[in-house]
Amino acid sequence: MYIGTSIMLFLTIRHSKVLETRGILSYDSTSIVMSIEVAKTIASVMLRYAMSGEFLLFSVTFGPRRGELWRMSWAYATPAFLYALYNNLTYLNLRLFDPGTLQLFMQTRILFTGCLFVFLLKRVLSIRQWAALAILTLGLVIKYISPTVMQTVDVRILAMLLQAFFSSLAGVYNEVALKREAHISIHLQNFFMYLYGIVFNLVLGLMIAPQEYLKGSIFRHPHIIFLLIILSGTLNGLTTAFILKFINVIVKAFASAVEVILMAVLAAVILGEPLTQQDVTAGILVMCSVYLYYTKGCGSDVSTKSR
């Protein structure tokens, strides 16, 4: 389900951006992102109520533990802010690049994560993981010099790298801070994460395009593709949270590896995006690097340097 919703999200966003450049529709990306956050918040409230009978909106507003819950919630503000930046950059990058290119370059988060683990958390990577980073770099170099990227080689490519960095930074934060609270309900964690996400996306929308944002163009010019984006974005966010909390990181690694090739192929078949032999070669190398890096864990089974 994670792979399917992720691919559907990227393809629908890319198609909406193509329609936007053709003048067929117009919308503000931050409105869509905030709509997804609202949908995920509602889903978290409903799931929590279905699982335990607790109505989160009442608990955090009038419940006896509301003070404790809000103090605990501050830990989720940081990743919510990082994911708000990440999600909005997704729309920008899918306007500039095809889904296959973005998905491939997004794997640079492995490189960023490795560097953060080594230099920030003082962890030691295995030889296998360093080899994976080298293969990843080679794959990105091949993709970088391919015809589908060379035509857009300028500062715009930094937007993809910035998005990958925000993703890795949020992942490292989750590794260090949030997994210490494994006893807390995933629906409660998600509720606060998405609630702060609504706030940050509202601020971003008012900063980036206040007039367009306040017009609510997403609702003023309805289109079926908006519903598909919101639906796939909501399901993808919920399944990602479930995988990160309950399932081994190897499963997430396999999913990311499969996405690299599958995204490029489906984008070529469904949207008619260009796909060259260099793209396939780069995708295979990056897919292998993802597998090599994560099958030994993300620094979880290695020793730490002396403090």
Tab-separated table of C-alpha atoms in Angstrom:
chain	number	residue	atom	x	y	z
A	1	MET	CA	0.000	0.000	0.000
A	2	TYR	CA	2.878	2.362	0.796
A	3	ILE	CA	4.427	1.897	-2.646
A	4	GLY	CA	1.097	2.284	-4.414
A	5	THR	CA	0.071	5.459	-2.582
A	6	SER	CA	3.530	6.997	-2.953
A	7	ILE	CA	3.608	6.414	-6.700
A	8	MET	CA	0.019	7.601	-7.094
A	9	LEU	CA	0.806	10.773	-5.144
A	10	PHE	CA	3.838	11.650	-7.272
A	11	LEU	CA	2.100	10.874	-10.563
A	12	THR	CA	-1.049	12.851	-9.740
A	13	ILE	CA	0.940	15.860	-8.535
A	14	ARG	CA	3.088	15.771	-11.663
A	15	HIS	CA	0.004	15.538	-13.892
A	16	SER	CA	-1.629	18.446	-12.059
A	17	LYS	CA	1.481	20.558	-12.633
A	18	VAL	CA	1.456	19.679	-16.334
A	19	LEU	CA	-2.202	20.738	-16.522
A	20	GLU	CA	-1.319	23.929	-14.662
A	21	THR	CA	1.411	24.855	-17.155
A	22	ARG	CA	-1.114	24.319	-19.960
A	23	GLY	CA	-3.533	26.709	-18.281
A	24	ILE	CA	-6.173	24.022	-17.738
A	25	LEU	CA	-6.280	24.486	-13.964
A	26	SER	CA	-4.732	26.691	-11.305
A	27	TYR	CA	-4.211	26.101	-7.607
A	28	ASP	CA	-1.976	26.926	-4.674
A	29	SER	CA	0.184	24.005	-3.552
A	30	THR	CA	0.155	24.948	0.119
A	31	SER	CA	-3.647	24.693	0.094
A	32	ILE	CA	-3.416	21.100	-1.113
A	33	VAL	CA	-0.723	20.264	1.451
A	34	MET	CA	-2.805	21.726	4.280
A	35	SER	CA	-5.880	19.845	3.066
A	36	ILE	CA	-3.883	16.618	3.290
A	37	GLU	CA	-2.760	17.505	6.827
A	38	VAL	CA	-6.377	18.190	7.829
A	39	ALA	CA	-7.470	14.853	6.344
A	40	LYS	CA	-4.681	12.999	8.187
A	41	THR	CA	-5.612	14.727	11.450
A	42	ILE	CA	-9.254	13.693	11.084
A	43	ALA	CA	-8.169	10.141	10.224
A	44	SER	CA	-5.966	9.986	13.337
A	45	VAL	CA	-8.843	11.146	15.552
A	46	MET	CA	-11.183	8.550	14.038
A	47	LEU	CA	-8.637	5.723	14.299
A	48	ARG	CA	-7.855	6.560	17.929
A	49	TYR	CA	-11.555	6.577	18.773
A	50	ALA	CA	-12.090	3.261	16.973
A	51	MET	CA	-9.145	1.637	18.776
A	52	SER	CA	-9.662	2.867	22.344
A	53	GLY	CA	-12.841	4.929	22.501
A	54	GLU	CA	-10.836	8.080	23.271
A	55	PHE	CA	-11.913	11.251	21.486
A	56	LEU	CA	-8.632	13.116	21.044
A	57	LEU	CA	-10.188	16.529	20.473
A	58	PHE	CA	-11.861	16.272	23.886
A	59	SER	CA	-8.741	14.856	25.581
A	60	VAL	CA	-6.446	17.676	24.456
A	61	THR	CA	-9.041	20.375	25.146
A	62	PHE	CA	-10.912	19.393	28.312
A	63	GLY	CA	-9.338	16.111	29.461
A	64	PRO	CA	-7.519	15.875	32.830
A	65	ARG	CA	-4.223	15.081	31.043
A	66	ARG	CA	-4.443	17.956	28.573
A	67	GLY	CA	-1.490	19.825	30.117
A	68	GLU	CA	0.715	16.741	30.003
A	69	LEU	CA	-0.323	15.970	26.434
A	70	TRP	CA	0.436	19.476	25.170
A	71	ARG	CA	3.854	19.482	26.882
A	72	MET	CA	4.609	16.160	25.237
A	73	SER	CA	3.385	17.470	21.886
A	74	TRP	CA	6.203	20.007	21.520
A	75	ALA	CA	8.516	17.181	20.479
A	76	TYR	CA	6.470	16.836	17.287
A	77	ALA	CA	6.700	20.481	16.244
A	78	THR	CA	10.206	20.109	14.786
A	79	PRO	CA	9.498	17.164	12.440
A	80	ALA	CA	6.158	18.760	11.515
A	81	PHE	CA	8.007	21.893	10.381
A	82	LEU	CA	10.550	19.859	8.395
A	83	TYR	CA	7.829	17.813	6.728
A	84	ALA	CA	5.897	20.992	5.884
A	85	LEU	CA	8.942	22.250	3.972
A	86	TYR	CA	9.451	18.815	2.411
A	87	ASN	CA	5.846	18.482	1.258
A	88	ASN	CA	5.727	21.932	-0.318
A	89	LEU	CA	9.019	21.316	-2.121
A	90	THR	CA	7.461	18.173	-3.605
A	91	TYR	CA	5.050	20.311	-5.634
A	92	LEU	CA	7.793	22.667	-6.753
A	93	ASN	CA	10.082	19.837	-7.834
A	94	LEU	CA	7.352	17.912	-9.643
A	95	ARG	CA	6.693	21.047	-11.651
A	96	LEU	CA	10.354	21.103	-12.698
A	97	PHE	CA	11.195	17.384	-12.972
A	98	ASP	CA	9.493	14.121	-13.860
A	99	PRO	CA	8.571	11.737	-10.990
A	100	GLY	CA	11.323	9.235	-11.856
A	101	THR	CA	14.050	11.880	-11.661
A	102	LEU	CA	12.717	13.252	-8.375
A	103	GLN	CA	12.357	9.808	-6.803
A	104	LEU	CA	15.914	8.918	-7.794
A	105	PHE	CA	17.452	12.131	-6.480
A	106	MET	CA	15.389	11.820	-3.309
A	107	GLN	CA	17.542	8.823	-2.424
A	108	THR	CA	20.332	11.295	-1.644
A	109	ARG	CA	18.622	11.372	1.756
A	110	ILE	CA	20.612	8.189	2.399
A	111	LEU	CA	23.813	10.134	1.823
A	112	PHE	CA	22.622	12.988	4.033
A	113	THR	CA	21.438	10.562	6.713
A	114	GLY	CA	24.786	8.772	6.714
A	115	CYS	CA	26.637	12.063	7.119
A	116	LEU	CA	24.307	13.170	9.928
A	117	PHE	CA	24.811	9.874	11.744
A	118	VAL	CA	28.591	10.105	11.413
A	119	PHE	CA	29.172	13.788	12.117
A	120	LEU	CA	26.208	14.679	14.345
A	121	LEU	CA	25.459	11.487	16.265
A	122	LYS	CA	29.060	10.196	16.170
A	123	ARG	CA	28.031	6.788	14.867
A	124	VAL	CA	30.206	4.517	12.774
A	125	LEU	CA	29.013	3.224	9.413
A	126	SER	CA	29.993	-0.245	8.245
A	127	ILE	CA	32.091	-0.872	5.133
A	128	ARG	CA	28.925	-2.137	3.455
A	129	GLN	CA	27.171	1.158	4.156
A	130	TRP	CA	30.090	3.245	2.863
A	131	ALA	CA	30.079	1.097	-0.291
A	132	ALA	CA	26.348	1.763	-0.638
A	133	LEU	CA	26.963	5.518	-0.445
A	134	ALA	CA	29.650	5.238	-3.128
A	135	ILE	CA	27.284	3.314	-5.428
A	136	LEU	CA	24.560	5.871	-4.746
A	137	THR	CA	26.903	8.703	-5.723
A	138	LEU	CA	27.842	6.900	-8.945
A	139	GLY	CA	24.187	6.380	-9.821
A	140	LEU	CA	23.417	10.055	-9.234
A	141	VAL	CA	26.364	11.134	-11.383
A	142	ILE	CA	25.071	8.956	-14.231
A	143	LYS	CA	21.597	10.424	-13.823
A	144	TYR	CA	22.984	13.952	-13.564
A	145	ILE	CA	24.668	13.714	-16.963
A	146	SER	CA	21.679	12.033	-18.627
A	147	PRO	CA	19.711	14.002	-21.263
A	148	THR	CA	16.588	14.162	-19.068
A	149	VAL	CA	18.467	16.123	-16.400
A	150	MET	CA	21.131	18.013	-18.346
A	151	GLN	CA	18.445	20.202	-19.900
A	152	THR	CA	17.517	21.472	-16.433
A	153	VAL	CA	20.949	21.543	-14.778
A	154	ASP	CA	20.997	24.760	-12.789
A	155	VAL	CA	20.033	25.956	-9.336
A	156	ARG	CA	16.712	24.112	-9.670
A	157	ILE	CA	18.420	20.798	-8.970
A	158	LEU	CA	19.326	22.154	-5.537
A	159	ALA	CA	15.612	22.144	-4.694
A	160	MET	CA	15.581	18.339	-4.984
A	161	LEU	CA	18.677	18.039	-2.810
A	162	LEU	CA	17.147	20.411	-0.260
A	163	GLN	CA	13.991	18.309	-0.147
A	164	ALA	CA	16.073	15.166	0.409
A	165	PHE	CA	17.992	16.915	3.197
A	166	PHE	CA	14.789	17.909	5.003
A	167	SER	CA	13.604	14.305	4.719
A	168	SER	CA	16.828	12.909	6.195
A	169	LEU	CA	16.933	15.533	8.953
A	170	ALA	CA	13.374	14.683	9.985
A	171	GLY	CA	14.270	10.984	9.895
A	172	VAL	CA	17.288	11.472	12.145
A	173	TYR	CA	15.178	13.530	14.546
A	174	ASN	CA	12.630	10.728	14.693
A	175	GLU	CA	15.421	8.214	15.307
A	176	VAL	CA	16.808	10.206	18.231
A	177	ALA	CA	13.784	11.828	19.843
A	178	LEU	CA	10.507	10.230	18.873
A	179	LYS	CA	11.391	6.532	19.097
A	180	ARG	CA	12.091	7.032	22.798
A	181	GLU	CA	8.325	7.434	23.146
A	182	ALA	CA	7.464	4.099	21.576
A	183	HIS	CA	4.833	3.471	24.279
A	184	ILE	CA	2.705	6.388	23.065
A	185	SER	CA	-0.148	5.609	20.686
A	186	ILE	CA	0.771	6.144	17.036
A	187	HIS	CA	-2.557	7.907	16.525
A	188	LEU	CA	-1.782	10.383	19.305
A	189	GLN	CA	1.691	10.999	17.848
A	190	ASN	CA	0.227	11.468	14.385
A	191	PHE	CA	-2.491	13.783	15.708
A	192	PHE	CA	0.020	16.258	17.116
A	193	MET	CA	2.377	15.898	14.138
A	194	TYR	CA	-0.394	16.701	11.673
A	195	LEU	CA	-1.897	19.420	13.868
A	196	TYR	CA	1.409	21.292	13.929
A	197	GLY	CA	1.675	20.593	10.203
A	198	ILE	CA	-1.586	22.479	9.635
A	199	VAL	CA	-0.215	25.483	11.518
A	200	PHE	CA	3.102	25.530	9.651
A	201	ASN	CA	1.440	25.108	6.257
A	202	LEU	CA	-0.951	27.942	7.059
A	203	VAL	CA	2.024	30.188	7.865
A	204	LEU	CA	3.887	29.092	4.716
A	205	GLY	CA	0.826	29.740	2.574
A	206	LEU	CA	0.357	33.233	3.957
A	207	MET	CA	4.061	33.979	3.449
A	208	ILE	CA	4.421	32.574	-0.077
A	209	ALA	CA	1.195	33.689	-1.751
A	210	PRO	CA	-1.150	35.406	0.714
A	211	GLN	CA	-3.659	36.657	-1.861
A	212	GLU	CA	-3.950	33.356	-3.722
A	213	TYR	CA	-3.998	31.424	-0.479
A	214	LEU	CA	-6.833	33.445	1.034
A	215	LYS	CA	-8.844	33.068	-2.174
A	216	GLY	CA	-8.933	29.319	-1.593
A	217	SER	CA	-8.473	28.549	-5.292
A	218	ILE	CA	-8.364	24.822	-4.530
A	219	PHE	CA	-12.054	24.920	-3.624
A	220	ARG	CA	-13.101	27.652	-6.018
A	221	HIS	CA	-12.017	25.643	-9.071
A	222	PRO	CA	-12.688	21.992	-8.114
A	223	HIS	CA	-11.048	19.231	-10.133
A	224	ILE	CA	-11.068	15.468	-9.637
A	225	ILE	CA	-7.266	15.401	-9.510
A	226	PHE	CA	-7.301	17.415	-6.264
A	227	LEU	CA	-9.348	14.673	-4.610
A	228	LEU	CA	-6.913	12.025	-5.874
A	229	ILE	CA	-3.924	13.983	-4.539
A	230	ILE	CA	-5.527	14.483	-1.117
A	231	LEU	CA	-6.602	10.831	-0.900
A	232	SER	CA	-3.222	9.406	-1.926
A	233	GLY	CA	-1.354	11.917	0.252
A	234	THR	CA	-3.443	11.004	3.293
A	235	LEU	CA	-3.031	7.251	2.826
A	236	ASN	CA	0.685	7.617	2.107
A	237	GLY	CA	1.261	9.674	5.252
A	238	LEU	CA	-0.588	7.205	7.473
A	239	THR	CA	1.127	4.130	6.023
A	240	THR	CA	4.554	5.794	6.274
A	241	ALA	CA	3.989	6.519	9.965
A	242	PHE	CA	2.903	2.912	10.528
A	243	ILE	CA	5.992	1.514	8.796
A	244	LEU	CA	8.393	3.761	10.698
A	245	LYS	CA	6.861	2.853	14.075
A	246	PHE	CA	6.043	-0.839	13.791
A	247	ILE	CA	7.891	-2.417	10.874
A	248	ASN	CA	11.596	-3.083	10.449
A	249	VAL	CA	13.498	-0.463	8.461
A	250	ILE	CA	14.394	-3.182	5.927
A	251	VAL	CA	10.773	-3.181	4.729
A	252	LYS	CA	10.948	0.571	4.148
A	253	ALA	CA	14.243	0.033	2.308
A	254	PHE	CA	12.765	-2.536	-0.051
A	255	ALA	CA	9.808	-0.230	-0.706
A	256	SER	CA	12.105	2.707	-1.531
A	257	ALA	CA	14.266	0.516	-3.753
A	258	VAL	CA	11.284	-0.758	-5.731
A	259	GLU	CA	9.927	2.776	-6.095
A	260	VAL	CA	13.067	4.061	-7.829
A	261	ILE	CA	12.555	1.915	-10.932
A	262	LEU	CA	8.784	1.512	-10.777
A	263	MET	CA	8.202	5.260	-10.542
A	264	ALA	CA	10.321	5.972	-13.623
A	265	VAL	CA	8.672	3.217	-15.677
A	266	LEU	CA	5.108	4.180	-14.740
A	267	ALA	CA	5.812	7.875	-15.333
A	268	ALA	CA	7.042	6.992	-18.825
A	269	VAL	CA	4.070	4.723	-19.570
A	270	ILE	CA	1.267	6.805	-18.029
A	271	LEU	CA	2.507	10.385	-18.413
A	272	GLY	CA	4.835	9.954	-21.384
A	273	GLU	CA	7.895	11.157	-19.468
A	274	PRO	CA	11.292	10.511	-21.120
A	275	LEU	CA	13.146	7.357	-20.059
A	276	THR	CA	16.661	6.668	-21.366
A	277	GLN	CA	19.106	3.801	-20.913
A	278	GLN	CA	21.144	6.037	-18.600
A	279	ASP	CA	18.056	6.583	-16.470
A	280	VAL	CA	17.565	2.824	-16.107
A	281	THR	CA	21.244	2.259	-15.266
A	282	ALA	CA	21.213	5.033	-12.679
A	283	GLY	CA	17.979	3.694	-11.206
A	284	ILE	CA	19.387	0.180	-10.816
A	285	LEU	CA	22.533	1.502	-9.106
A	286	VAL	CA	20.534	3.664	-6.714
A	287	MET	CA	18.147	0.781	-6.021
A	288	CYS	CA	21.102	-1.465	-5.132
A	289	SER	CA	22.609	1.217	-2.894
A	290	VAL	CA	19.330	1.554	-0.965
A	291	TYR	CA	19.258	-2.205	-0.396
A	292	LEU	CA	22.917	-2.384	0.666
A	293	TYR	CA	22.665	0.535	3.064
A	294	TYR	CA	19.492	-0.370	4.895
A	295	THR	CA	19.799	-4.149	5.090
A	296	LYS	CA	22.432	-3.538	7.732
A	297	GLY	CA	20.238	-0.944	9.412
A	298	CYS	CA	20.679	2.774	9.637
A	299	GLY	CA	23.573	2.717	12.064
A	300	SER	CA	21.565	0.594	14.484
A	301	ASP	CA	23.958	-2.305	14.767
A	302	VAL	CA	27.206	-0.450	14.829
A	303	SER	CA	29.163	0.832	17.717
A	304	THR	CA	29.323	4.450	18.698
A	305	LYS	CA	32.485	6.399	19.111
A	306	SER	CA	33.661	7.220	22.587
A	307	ARG	CA	32.037	10.310	23.995
